[in-house]
Coordinates of N, CA and C and ligand atoms in Angstrom, one line a residue:
X1 N -12.7 14.1 10.2 CA -11.5 13.4 10.7 C -11.8 12.8 12.0
X2 N -11.4 11.4 12.1 CA -11.7 10.7 13.4 C -10.5 11.0 14.3
X3 N -10.6 12.2 15.1 CA -9.5 12.6 15.9 C -9.4 11.7 17.1
X4 N -10.6 11.1 17.6 CA -10.5 10.3 18.7 C -9.7 9.0 18.5
X5 N -9.7 8.5 17.3 CA -8.9 7.3 16.9 C -7.4 7.7 17.2
X6 N -7.0 8.9 16.7 CA -5.6 9.3 16.9 C -5.2 9.5 18.3
X7 N -6.1 10.1 19.0 CA -5.8 10.4 20.5 C -5.6 9.1 21.2
X8 N -6.5 8.1 20.9 CA -6.3 6.7 21.5 C -5.0 6.1 21.0
X9 N -4.7 6.3 19.8 CA -3.5 5.7 19.2 C -2.2 6.3 19.9
X10 N -2.1 7.6 19.9 CA -0.9 8.2 20.5 C -0.8 7.9 22.0
X11 N -1.9 7.9 22.7 CA -1.9 7.7 24.1 C -1.3 6.3 24.4
X12 N -1.6 5.3 23.5 CA -1.1 4.0 23.8 C 0.2 3.7 23.2
X13 N 0.6 4.4 22.1 CA 1.8 4.1 21.4 C 3.1 4.8 21.9
X14 N 2.9 6.1 22.4 CA 4.1 6.9 22.7 C 4.8 6.3 23.9
X15 N 4.1 5.7 24.8 CA 4.8 5.2 26.1 C 5.7 4.0 25.7
X16 N 5.4 3.3 24.5 CA 6.2 2.2 24.1 C 7.6 2.7 23.8
X17 N 7.7 3.9 23.3 CA 9.1 4.5 23.0 C 9.8 4.7 24.3
X18 N 9.0 5.3 25.2 CA 9.7 5.7 26.5 C 10.2 4.5 27.3
X19 N 9.4 3.4 27.2 CA 9.8 2.2 28.0 C 10.7 1.2 27.2
X20 N 10.9 1.5 25.9 CA 11.6 0.5 25.1 C 13.1 0.2 25.7
X21 N 13.4 -1.0 25.9 CA 14.7 -1.4 26.4 C 15.6 -1.7 25.2
X22 N 16.8 -1.1 25.1 CA 17.7 -1.4 24.0 C 18.6 -2.6 24.4
X23 N 19.1 -3.3 23.4 CA 20.0 -4.4 23.7 C 21.2 -3.9 24.5
X24 N 21.5 -4.7 25.5 CA 22.6 -4.3 26.4 C 24.0 -4.4 25.8
X25 N 24.1 -5.2 24.8 CA 25.5 -5.5 24.3 C 26.0 -4.2 23.5
X26 N 27.3 -3.9 23.7 CA 27.8 -2.7 23.1 C 27.8 -2.8 21.6
X27 N 27.9 -1.7 20.9 CA 28.0 -1.6 19.4 C 29.3 -2.2 18.9
X28 N 29.2 -3.2 18.0 CA 30.5 -3.7 17.4 C 30.7 -3.4 16.0
X29 N 29.9 -2.4 15.5 CA 30.1 -2.1 14.1 C 31.5 -1.5 13.8
X30 N 32.1 -1.8 12.7 CA 33.4 -1.2 12.4 C 33.3 0.3 12.4
X31 N 34.4 1.0 12.7 CA 34.3 2.5 12.9 C 33.9 3.2 11.6
X32 N 34.3 2.6 10.5 CA 33.9 3.2 9.2 C 32.4 3.1 8.9
X33 N 31.7 2.3 9.6 CA 30.2 2.2 9.5 C 29.5 2.9 10.6
X34 N 30.1 2.7 11.8 CA 29.5 3.3 13.0 C 29.4 4.8 12.9
X35 N 30.6 5.4 12.6 CA 30.7 6.9 12.6 C 29.7 7.6 11.8
X36 N 29.6 7.3 10.5 CA 28.7 8.0 9.6 C 27.2 7.8 10.0
X37 N 26.8 6.5 10.4 CA 25.5 6.2 10.8 C 25.2 7.0 12.1
X38 N 26.1 7.0 13.0 CA 25.8 7.8 14.3 C 25.6 9.3 14.0
X39 N 26.5 9.8 13.2 CA 26.4 11.3 12.9 C 25.1 11.6 12.2
X40 N 24.7 10.7 11.3 CA 23.4 10.9 10.6 C 22.2 10.8 11.5
X41 N 22.2 9.9 12.4 CA 21.2 9.7 13.4 C 21.1 10.9 14.3
X42 N 22.2 11.5 14.6 CA 22.3 12.7 15.5 C 21.6 13.9 14.8
X43 N 21.7 13.9 13.4 CA 21.0 15.0 12.7 C 19.4 14.8 12.8
X44 N 19.0 13.5 12.6 CA 17.6 13.2 12.7 C 17.1 13.5 14.1
X45 N 18.0 13.2 15.1 CA 17.5 13.4 16.5 C 17.3 14.8 16.8
X46 N 18.1 15.7 16.2 CA 18.0 17.1 16.4 C 16.7 17.6 15.7
X47 N 16.4 17.0 14.5 CA 15.1 17.4 13.8 C 13.9 16.9 14.6
X48 N 14.0 15.9 15.4 CA 12.8 15.4 16.1 C 12.6 16.1 17.4
X49 N 13.5 17.0 17.8 CA 13.5 17.5 19.1 C 12.8 18.8 19.3
X50 N 12.1 19.3 18.3 CA 11.5 20.6 18.4 C 10.3 20.6 19.3
X51 N 9.9 21.8 19.8 CA 8.8 21.8 20.8 C 7.4 21.8 20.1
X52 N 7.3 21.9 18.8 CA 6.1 21.9 18.1 C 5.2 23.1 18.3
X53 N 5.8 24.3 18.7 CA 5.1 25.5 19.1 C 4.2 26.0 17.9
X54 N 4.7 26.0 16.7 CA 3.9 26.6 15.5 C 2.9 25.6 15.1
X55 N 3.1 24.3 15.2 CA 2.2 23.3 14.9 C 1.0 23.4 15.9
X56 N 1.3 23.6 17.1 CA 0.2 23.7 18.1 C -0.6 24.9 17.9
X57 N 0.1 26.0 17.4 CA -0.7 27.2 17.2 C -1.6 27.0 15.9
X58 N -1.1 26.3 15.0 CA -1.9 26.0 13.8 C -3.1 25.2 14.2
X59 N -2.9 24.2 15.0 CA -4.0 23.3 15.5 C -5.1 24.2 16.2
X60 N -4.7 25.2 16.9 CA -5.6 26.0 17.7 C -6.5 26.7 16.7
X61 N -6.0 27.2 15.5 CA -6.8 27.8 14.5 C -7.8 26.9 13.9
X62 N -7.3 25.6 13.6 CA -8.1 24.7 12.8 C -9.2 24.0 13.7
X63 N -8.8 23.8 15.0 CA -9.7 23.0 15.9 C -11.1 23.4 16.0
X64 N -11.5 24.7 15.9 CA -12.9 25.1 16.0 C -13.8 24.6 14.9
X65 N -13.1 24.2 13.7 CA -13.9 23.8 12.6 C -14.6 22.4 12.9
X66 N -15.8 22.2 12.5 CA -16.5 21.1 12.9 C -15.8 19.7 12.7
X67 N -15.1 19.6 11.5 CA -14.5 18.3 11.1 C -13.2 18.1 11.9
X68 N -12.7 19.1 12.6 CA -11.4 18.9 13.3 C -11.6 19.0 14.9
X69 N -12.8 18.7 15.4 CA -13.0 18.6 16.8 C -12.0 17.6 17.4
X70 N -11.2 18.0 18.4 CA -10.3 17.1 19.0 C -8.9 17.1 18.3
X71 N -8.8 17.9 17.3 CA -7.5 17.9 16.5 C -6.4 18.5 17.4
X72 N -6.7 19.5 18.2 CA -5.7 20.1 19.0 C -5.1 19.1 20.0
X73 N -5.9 18.3 20.6 CA -5.5 17.3 21.6 C -4.6 16.2 20.8
X74 N -5.1 15.9 19.6 CA -4.3 14.9 18.8 C -3.0 15.5 18.4
X75 N -2.9 16.8 18.1 CA -1.6 17.4 17.8 C -0.7 17.5 19.0
X76 N -1.2 17.7 20.1 CA -0.4 17.8 21.3 C 0.3 16.4 21.5
X77 N -0.6 15.3 21.3 CA 0.0 14.0 21.5 C 1.0 13.6 20.4
X78 N 0.7 14.1 19.2 CA 1.6 13.9 18.1 C 2.9 14.5 18.4
X79 N 3.0 15.7 18.9 CA 4.2 16.5 19.1 C 4.9 15.7 20.3
X80 N 4.2 15.2 21.3 CA 4.8 14.4 22.4 C 5.4 13.2 21.8
X81 N 4.8 12.5 20.8 CA 5.4 11.3 20.2 C 6.7 11.6 19.5
X82 N 6.7 12.8 18.8 CA 8.0 13.2 18.1 C 9.1 13.4 19.2
X83 N 8.7 14.0 20.3 CA 9.7 14.2 21.4 C 10.2 12.8 21.9
X84 N 9.3 11.9 21.9 CA 9.7 10.5 22.4 C 10.6 9.9 21.4
X85 N 10.5 10.2 20.1 CA 11.4 9.8 19.1 C 12.8 10.4 19.4
X86 N 12.8 11.7 19.7 CA 14.1 12.4 20.0 C 14.8 11.7 21.1
X87 N 14.0 11.4 22.2 CA 14.6 10.8 23.4 C 15.1 9.4 23.1
X88 N 14.3 8.6 22.3 CA 14.7 7.3 21.9 C 16.0 7.3 21.0
X89 N 16.0 8.2 20.1 CA 17.2 8.3 19.3 C 18.4 8.8 20.1
X90 N 18.1 9.7 21.1 CA 19.2 10.1 22.0 C 19.8 8.9 22.7
X91 N 19.0 7.9 23.1 CA 19.6 6.7 23.8 C 20.3 5.9 22.8
X92 N 19.8 5.8 21.6 CA 20.5 5.0 20.5 C 21.8 5.7 20.2
X93 N 21.9 6.9 20.1 CA 23.1 7.7 19.8 C 24.2 7.5 20.9
X94 N 23.7 7.4 22.2 CA 24.5 7.1 23.3 C 25.1 5.7 23.1
X95 N 24.3 4.7 22.7 CA 24.7 3.4 22.5 C 25.8 3.3 21.4
X96 N 25.7 4.3 20.4 CA 26.6 4.3 19.3 C 27.9 5.2 19.7
X97 N 27.9 5.6 21.0 CA 29.0 6.5 21.4 C 29.3 7.7 20.6
X98 N 28.2 8.4 20.3 CA 28.3 9.7 19.6 C 27.7 10.8 20.3
X99 N 28.3 12.0 20.4 CA 27.6 13.1 21.1 C 26.4 13.6 20.3
X100 N 25.5 14.2 21.1 CA 24.3 14.8 20.5 C 24.6 16.1 19.8
X101 N 23.8 16.5 18.8 CA 24.1 17.8 18.2 C 23.1 18.9 18.7
X102 N 23.6 20.2 18.8 CA 22.7 21.2 19.2 C 22.3 22.1 18.1
X103 N 23.1 22.1 17.0 CA 22.9 22.9 15.8 C 23.5 22.2 14.6
X104 N 22.8 22.3 13.4 CA 23.3 21.6 12.3 C 22.6 22.4 11.1
X105 N 23.4 22.5 9.9 CA 22.9 23.4 8.9 C 21.6 22.9 8.2
X106 N 21.4 21.6 7.9 CA 20.1 21.3 7.3 C 19.0 21.5 8.2
X107 N 19.2 21.2 9.5 CA 18.2 21.4 10.5 C 17.7 22.9 10.5
X108 N 18.8 23.7 10.4 CA 18.5 25.2 10.5 C 17.8 25.7 9.2
X109 N 18.1 25.0 8.0 CA 17.4 25.4 6.8 C 16.0 25.0 6.9
X110 N 15.7 23.7 7.4 CA 14.3 23.3 7.5 C 13.5 24.2 8.4
X111 N 14.1 24.6 9.5 CA 13.4 25.4 10.4 C 13.1 26.8 9.8
X112 N 14.1 27.3 9.0 CA 13.9 28.6 8.3 C 12.8 28.4 7.2
X113 N 12.9 27.3 6.4 CA 11.9 27.2 5.3 C 10.5 26.9 5.9
X114 N 10.3 26.3 7.0 CA 9.0 26.1 7.5 C 8.3 27.3 7.9
X115 N 9.0 28.4 8.1 CA 8.4 29.7 8.5 C 8.3 30.7 7.4
X116 N 8.6 30.2 6.2 CA 8.7 31.1 5.0 C 7.3 31.6 4.6
X117 N 6.3 30.8 4.6 CA 4.9 31.2 4.1 C 3.9 31.4 5.2
X118 N 3.3 30.3 5.6 CA 2.4 30.4 6.7 C 2.4 29.0 7.5
X119 N 1.4 28.9 8.4 CA 1.4 27.7 9.2 C 1.1 26.4 8.4
X120 N 0.3 26.6 7.4 CA -0.1 25.4 6.6 C 1.1 24.9 5.8
X121 N 1.9 25.8 5.4 CA 3.1 25.5 4.7 C 4.1 24.8 5.6
X122 N 4.1 25.3 6.9 CA 4.9 24.6 7.9 C 4.6 23.1 8.0
X123 N 3.3 22.8 7.9 CA 2.9 21.4 8.1 C 3.4 20.6 6.8
X124 N 3.4 21.3 5.6 CA 3.8 20.6 4.5 C 5.3 20.2 4.5
X125 N 6.1 21.1 5.0 CA 7.6 20.9 5.1 C 7.8 19.7 6.1
X126 N 7.0 19.7 7.2 CA 7.0 18.6 8.2 C 6.7 17.3 7.6
X127 N 5.6 17.3 6.8 CA 5.2 16.1 6.2 C 6.2 15.6 5.2
X128 N 6.8 16.4 4.4 CA 7.8 15.9 3.5 C 9.0 15.3 4.2
X129 N 9.3 15.9 5.4 CA 10.4 15.4 6.2 C 10.0 14.0 6.7
X130 N 8.7 13.8 7.0 CA 8.2 12.5 7.5 C 8.3 11.4 6.4
X131 N 7.9 11.9 5.2 CA 8.0 10.9 4.1 C 9.4 10.4 3.9
X132 N 10.4 11.4 4.0 CA 11.8 11.0 3.8 C 12.3 10.2 4.9
X133 N 11.8 10.5 6.2 CA 12.2 9.7 7.3 C 11.8 8.3 7.3
X134 N 10.6 8.1 6.7 CA 10.0 6.7 6.4 C 11.0 5.9 5.6
X135 N 11.5 6.4 4.5 CA 12.4 5.8 3.7 C 13.8 5.5 4.5
X136 N 14.3 6.6 5.1 CA 15.5 6.5 5.8 C 15.5 5.4 6.9
X137 N 14.5 5.4 7.8 CA 14.4 4.4 8.9 C 14.2 3.0 8.2
X138 N 13.5 2.9 7.2 CA 13.2 1.6 6.5 C 14.6 1.0 6.0
X139 N 15.4 1.9 5.5 CA 16.7 1.4 4.9 C 17.6 1.0 6.1
X140 N 17.6 1.9 7.1 CA 18.5 1.5 8.2 C 18.1 0.2 8.9
X141 N 16.8 0.0 9.0 CA 16.3 -1.3 9.6 C 16.8 -2.5 8.7
X142 N 16.7 -2.3 7.4 CA 17.1 -3.4 6.5 C 18.6 -3.6 6.4
X143 N 19.3 -2.6 6.5 CA 20.7 -2.7 6.1 C 21.8 -2.5 7.1
X144 N 21.3 -2.0 8.3 CA 22.3 -1.9 9.4 C 22.4 -3.1 10.3
X145 N 23.6 -3.7 10.6 CA 23.7 -4.9 11.3 C 23.5 -4.8 12.8
X146 N 23.6 -3.5 13.3 CA 23.5 -3.3 14.8 C 22.1 -3.6 15.3
X147 N 21.9 -4.5 16.3 CA 20.6 -4.9 16.7 C 19.8 -3.7 17.3
X148 N 20.5 -2.8 18.0 CA 19.8 -1.6 18.6 C 19.4 -0.6 17.5
X149 N 20.2 -0.4 16.5 CA 19.8 0.4 15.4 C 18.6 -0.2 14.7
X150 N 18.6 -1.5 14.5 CA 17.5 -2.2 13.8 C 16.2 -2.0 14.6
X151 N 16.3 -2.2 15.9 CA 15.1 -2.2 16.8 C 14.5 -0.8 16.7
X152 N 15.3 0.2 16.9 CA 14.8 1.6 17.0 C 14.3 2.0 15.6
X153 N 15.1 1.7 14.6 CA 14.6 2.0 13.2 C 13.2 1.4 12.9
X154 N 13.1 0.2 13.3 CA 11.8 -0.5 13.0 C 10.6 0.1 13.7
X155 N 10.9 0.5 14.9 CA 9.8 1.2 15.7 C 9.5 2.6 15.1
X156 N 10.5 3.4 14.7 CA 10.3 4.6 14.2 C 9.7 4.6 12.8
X157 N 10.0 3.5 12.0 CA 9.4 3.3 10.7 C 7.9 3.2 10.9
X158 N 7.5 2.3 11.8 CA 6.1 2.0 12.1 C 5.4 3.3 12.5
X159 N 6.1 4.0 13.4 CA 5.5 5.3 14.0 C 5.2 6.3 12.8
X160 N 6.3 6.4 12.0 CA 6.2 7.5 10.9 C 5.1 7.0 9.9
X161 N 5.0 5.8 9.7 CA 3.9 5.3 8.8 C 2.5 5.7 9.3
X162 N 2.4 5.6 10.6 CA 1.1 6.1 11.2 C 1.0 7.6 11.1
X163 N 2.1 8.3 11.3 CA 2.1 9.7 11.2 C 1.6 10.2 9.8
X164 N 2.1 9.4 8.8 CA 1.7 9.8 7.4 C 0.2 9.6 7.2
X165 N -0.3 8.6 7.8 CA -1.8 8.3 7.7 C -2.5 9.4 8.5
X166 N -2.0 9.8 9.6 CA -2.6 10.9 10.3 C -2.6 12.2 9.5
X167 N -1.5 12.5 8.9 CA -1.4 13.7 8.1 C -2.3 13.6 6.8
X168 N -2.3 12.4 6.3 CA -3.1 12.2 5.0 C -4.6 12.4 5.3
X169 N -5.1 12.0 6.5 CA -6.5 12.2 6.7 C -6.8 13.7 6.9
X170 N -5.8 14.3 7.6 CA -6.0 15.8 7.7 C -6.0 16.5 6.4
X171 N -5.0 16.2 5.6 CA -4.9 16.9 4.3 C -6.1 16.6 3.4
X172 N -6.6 15.4 3.4 CA -7.8 15.0 2.6 C -9.0 16.0 2.9
X173 N -9.1 16.2 4.2 CA -10.3 17.1 4.7 C -10.0 18.6 4.2
X174 N -8.8 19.0 4.2 CA -8.4 20.3 3.8 C -8.6 20.5 2.3
X175 N -8.0 19.6 1.6 CA -8.0 19.7 0.1 C -9.4 19.5 -0.5
X176 N -10.2 18.8 0.2 CA -11.6 18.7 -0.3 C -12.3 20.0 -0.5
X177 N -11.9 21.0 0.3 CA -12.4 22.3 0.2 C -11.9 23.2 -1.0
X178 N -10.8 22.6 -1.6 CA -10.2 23.3 -2.8 C -10.9 23.0 -4.1
X179 N -10.8 23.9 -5.0 CA -11.3 23.6 -6.4 C -10.3 22.6 -7.0
X180 N -10.8 21.9 -8.1 CA -9.9 20.9 -8.8 C -8.6 21.6 -9.2
X181 N -8.6 22.8 -9.7 CA -7.4 23.5 -10.2 C -6.5 23.8 -9.1
X182 N -7.1 24.2 -8.0 CA -6.2 24.6 -6.8 C -5.6 23.3 -6.2
X183 N -6.3 22.2 -6.3 CA -5.8 21.0 -5.8 C -4.6 20.6 -6.6
X184 N -4.7 20.7 -7.9 CA -3.6 20.3 -8.8 C -2.4 21.2 -8.5
X185 N -2.6 22.5 -8.3 CA -1.6 23.4 -8.0 C -0.9 23.0 -6.7
X186 N -1.7 22.6 -5.7 CA -1.2 22.2 -4.4 C -0.3 21.0 -4.5
X187 N -0.8 20.0 -5.3 CA 0.0 18.7 -5.6 C 1.3 19.1 -6.2
X188 N 1.3 20.0 -7.2 CA 2.6 20.3 -7.9 C 3.6 21.0 -6.9
X189 N 3.1 21.9 -6.1 CA 4.1 22.6 -5.2 C 4.5 21.6 -4.1
X190 N 3.7 20.7 -3.8 CA 4.1 19.7 -2.7 C 5.1 18.7 -3.2
X191 N 5.0 18.4 -4.5 CA 6.0 17.5 -5.1 C 7.4 18.2 -5.2
X192 N 7.3 19.5 -5.5 CA 8.5 20.3 -5.6 C 9.2 20.4 -4.2
X193 N 8.4 20.7 -3.2 CA 9.0 20.8 -1.8 C 9.6 19.4 -1.5
X194 N 8.9 18.4 -1.8 CA 9.4 17.0 -1.4 C 10.7 16.7 -2.2
X195 N 10.8 17.1 -3.4 CA 12.0 16.8 -4.2 C 13.2 17.6 -3.6
X196 N 12.9 18.8 -3.1 CA 13.9 19.7 -2.5 C 14.5 19.0 -1.2
X197 N 13.5 18.6 -0.4 CA 13.8 18.0 0.9 C 14.6 16.7 0.7
X198 N 14.1 15.8 -0.1 CA 14.7 14.5 -0.4 C 16.1 14.8 -1.0
X199 N 16.3 15.8 -1.8 CA 17.6 16.1 -2.4 C 18.6 16.5 -1.3
X200 N 18.2 17.4 -0.5 CA 19.0 17.9 0.6 C 19.5 16.8 1.6
X201 N 18.5 15.9 1.9 CA 18.8 14.9 2.9 C 19.7 13.9 2.2
X202 N 19.5 13.5 0.9 CA 20.4 12.5 0.2 C 21.8 13.1 0.2
X203 N 22.0 14.4 0.1 CA 23.4 14.8 0.1 C 24.0 14.9 1.5
X204 N 23.2 15.5 2.4 CA 23.7 15.6 3.8 C 24.0 14.3 4.4
X205 N 23.2 13.3 4.1 CA 23.4 12.0 4.7 C 24.2 11.0 3.8
X206 N 24.9 11.5 2.8 CA 25.5 10.6 1.9 C 26.5 9.6 2.5
X207 N 27.2 10.0 3.5 CA 28.2 9.2 4.2 C 27.5 8.0 4.9
X208 N 26.4 8.2 5.5 CA 25.6 7.2 6.1 C 25.0 6.3 5.1
X209 N 24.5 6.8 4.0 CA 23.9 6.0 2.9 C 25.0 5.1 2.3
X210 N 26.2 5.7 2.2 CA 27.3 4.9 1.6 C 27.6 3.7 2.6
X211 N 27.5 4.0 3.9 CA 27.9 2.9 4.9 C 26.8 1.8 4.9
X212 N 25.6 2.1 4.4 CA 24.6 1.0 4.3 C 24.4 0.7 2.8
X213 N 25.4 1.1 2.0 CA 25.4 0.7 0.6 C 24.2 1.1 -0.3
X214 N 23.8 2.4 0.0 CA 22.7 3.0 -0.8 C 23.2 4.2 -1.4
X215 N 23.1 4.4 -2.8 CA 23.6 5.6 -3.4 C 22.6 6.8 -3.1
X216 N 23.0 8.1 -3.2 CA 22.1 9.2 -3.0 C 20.9 9.1 -4.1
X217 N 21.3 8.7 -5.2 CA 20.3 8.6 -6.3 C 19.2 7.6 -6.0
X218 N 19.7 6.4 -5.5 CA 18.8 5.3 -5.2 C 17.9 5.8 -4.0
X219 N 18.4 6.5 -3.1 CA 17.7 7.0 -2.0 C 16.6 8.0 -2.5
X220 N 16.9 8.9 -3.4 CA 16.0 9.9 -3.9 C 14.9 9.1 -4.6
X221 N 15.3 8.0 -5.4 CA 14.3 7.3 -6.1 C 13.3 6.6 -5.2
X222 N 13.8 6.1 -4.1 CA 12.9 5.4 -3.1 C 12.0 6.5 -2.5
X223 N 12.5 7.7 -2.3 CA 11.7 8.8 -1.7 C 10.6 9.2 -2.7
X224 N 10.9 9.2 -3.9 CA 9.8 9.5 -4.9 C 8.8 8.4 -4.9
X225 N 9.2 7.2 -4.9 CA 8.2 6.1 -4.8 C 7.2 6.2 -3.6
X226 N 7.9 6.6 -2.4 CA 7.1 6.7 -1.2 C 6.1 7.9 -1.4
X227 N 6.6 9.0 -2.0 CA 5.7 10.1 -2.2 C 4.6 9.8 -3.1
X228 N 4.8 9.1 -4.2 CA 3.7 8.7 -5.1 C 2.7 7.7 -4.4
X229 N 3.1 6.8 -3.6 CA 2.2 6.0 -2.8 C 1.3 6.9 -1.9
X230 N 2.0 7.8 -1.3 CA 1.3 8.8 -0.4 C 0.2 9.6 -1.2
X231 N 0.6 10.1 -2.4 CA -0.3 10.9 -3.2 C -1.4 10.1 -3.8
X232 N -1.2 8.8 -4.1 CA -2.2 8.0 -4.7 C -3.3 7.8 -3.6
X233 N -2.8 7.4 -2.3 CA -3.8 7.2 -1.2 C -4.5 8.5 -0.9
X234 N -3.8 9.6 -1.0 CA -4.4 10.9 -0.7 C -5.6 11.2 -1.7
X235 N -5.3 11.0 -2.9 CA -6.2 11.2 -4.0 C -7.4 10.3 -3.9
X236 N -7.2 9.0 -3.5 CA -8.4 8.1 -3.4 C -9.2 8.5 -2.2
X237 N -8.5 9.0 -1.1 CA -9.3 9.4 0.1 C -10.1 10.6 -0.3
X238 N -9.6 11.5 -1.0 CA -10.3 12.8 -1.5 C -11.5 12.4 -2.4
X239 N -11.3 11.4 -3.3 CA -12.4 11.0 -4.3 C -13.5 10.4 -3.5
X240 N -13.1 9.5 -2.5 CA -14.2 8.9 -1.7 C -15.0 9.9 -0.9
X241 N -14.2 10.9 -0.4 CA -15.0 12.0 0.4 C -15.8 12.8 -0.5
X242 N -15.3 13.1 -1.8 CA -16.1 13.8 -2.8 C -17.4 13.1 -3.1
X243 N -17.3 11.7 -3.3 CA -18.4 10.9 -3.6 C -19.5 10.9 -2.5
X244 N -18.9 10.8 -1.2 CA -19.8 10.9 -0.1 C -20.6 12.2 0.0
X245 N -19.8 13.3 -0.2 CA -20.5 14.6 -0.2 C -21.6 14.7 -1.3
X246 N -21.3 14.2 -2.5 CA -22.2 14.3 -3.6 C -23.5 13.5 -3.2
X247 N -23.3 12.3 -2.7 CA -24.4 11.4 -2.3 C -25.3 12.2 -1.2
X248 N -24.7 12.8 -0.3 CA -25.4 13.5 0.8 C -26.2 14.6 0.1
X249 N -25.6 15.4 -0.8 CA -26.3 16.5 -1.5 C -27.5 16.0 -2.2
X250 N -27.4 14.9 -2.9 CA -28.5 14.3 -3.6 C -29.7 13.9 -2.7
X251 N -29.2 13.3 -1.6 CA -30.2 12.8 -0.6 C -31.0 13.9 0.0
X252 N -30.3 15.1 0.3 CA -30.9 16.2 0.9 C -31.9 17.0 0.0
X253 N -31.6 16.9 -1.4 CA -32.5 17.6 -2.3 C -33.7 16.7 -2.8
X254 N -33.7 15.4 -2.4 CA -34.7 14.6 -2.8 C -35.8 14.3 -1.7
Ligands
LIG301 FE1 9.4 11.2 14.4
LIG302 FE1 6.7 11.9 12.5

């Protein structure tokens, strides 16, 4: 895994969130549109505001492996970028005249579920949440008329797309060590977790989705498409790595 690329990326990118200027004009969305979008964004803001303690602990375990040199630093910067998302969303929620949340039921469920099995499972739940966030911010960017919501959603969409690439590179390295049967099992359970997360988000945020004229079913369908794109790219990356390993093995035996 090219961890140096990610260290450079996060070091350059995160500060853009901290220094981003939001449009000065007040929000003029009708109340029936503003309130559900603002409440929904407050839930995402809470989800982004974790300290990443378990993720950092996991990185500490993985970092000594040869292919993950520098991973711990990359994870520290990744967590800092998620915290910059929380701060940016906090400013956007202020613009929408909505109070921040300190506790919320889906956020509590995700935090509980992330600790159910082990640290690697924790990363999977985080990754499914990022896949869903990519769809959510993409839709807000396209369908919400408020310029500040558009601007922040666009930036978060781009950041989450990079996060997905970061996670994909990591997972490709991990899954390469699995047997084909174990990989299939992993993909199956990952799809199930994703379906659960997308289902919960589509119900919990249905008022916001309604405000931007997206049905919960259409949202889940977009989430499934996004998941399949992710899985296709993951599988191609693993196949390419398998082919490289096989070539290396042939070259060393000849
Ligand atoms: Fe984020
Ligand atoms: Fe993310």
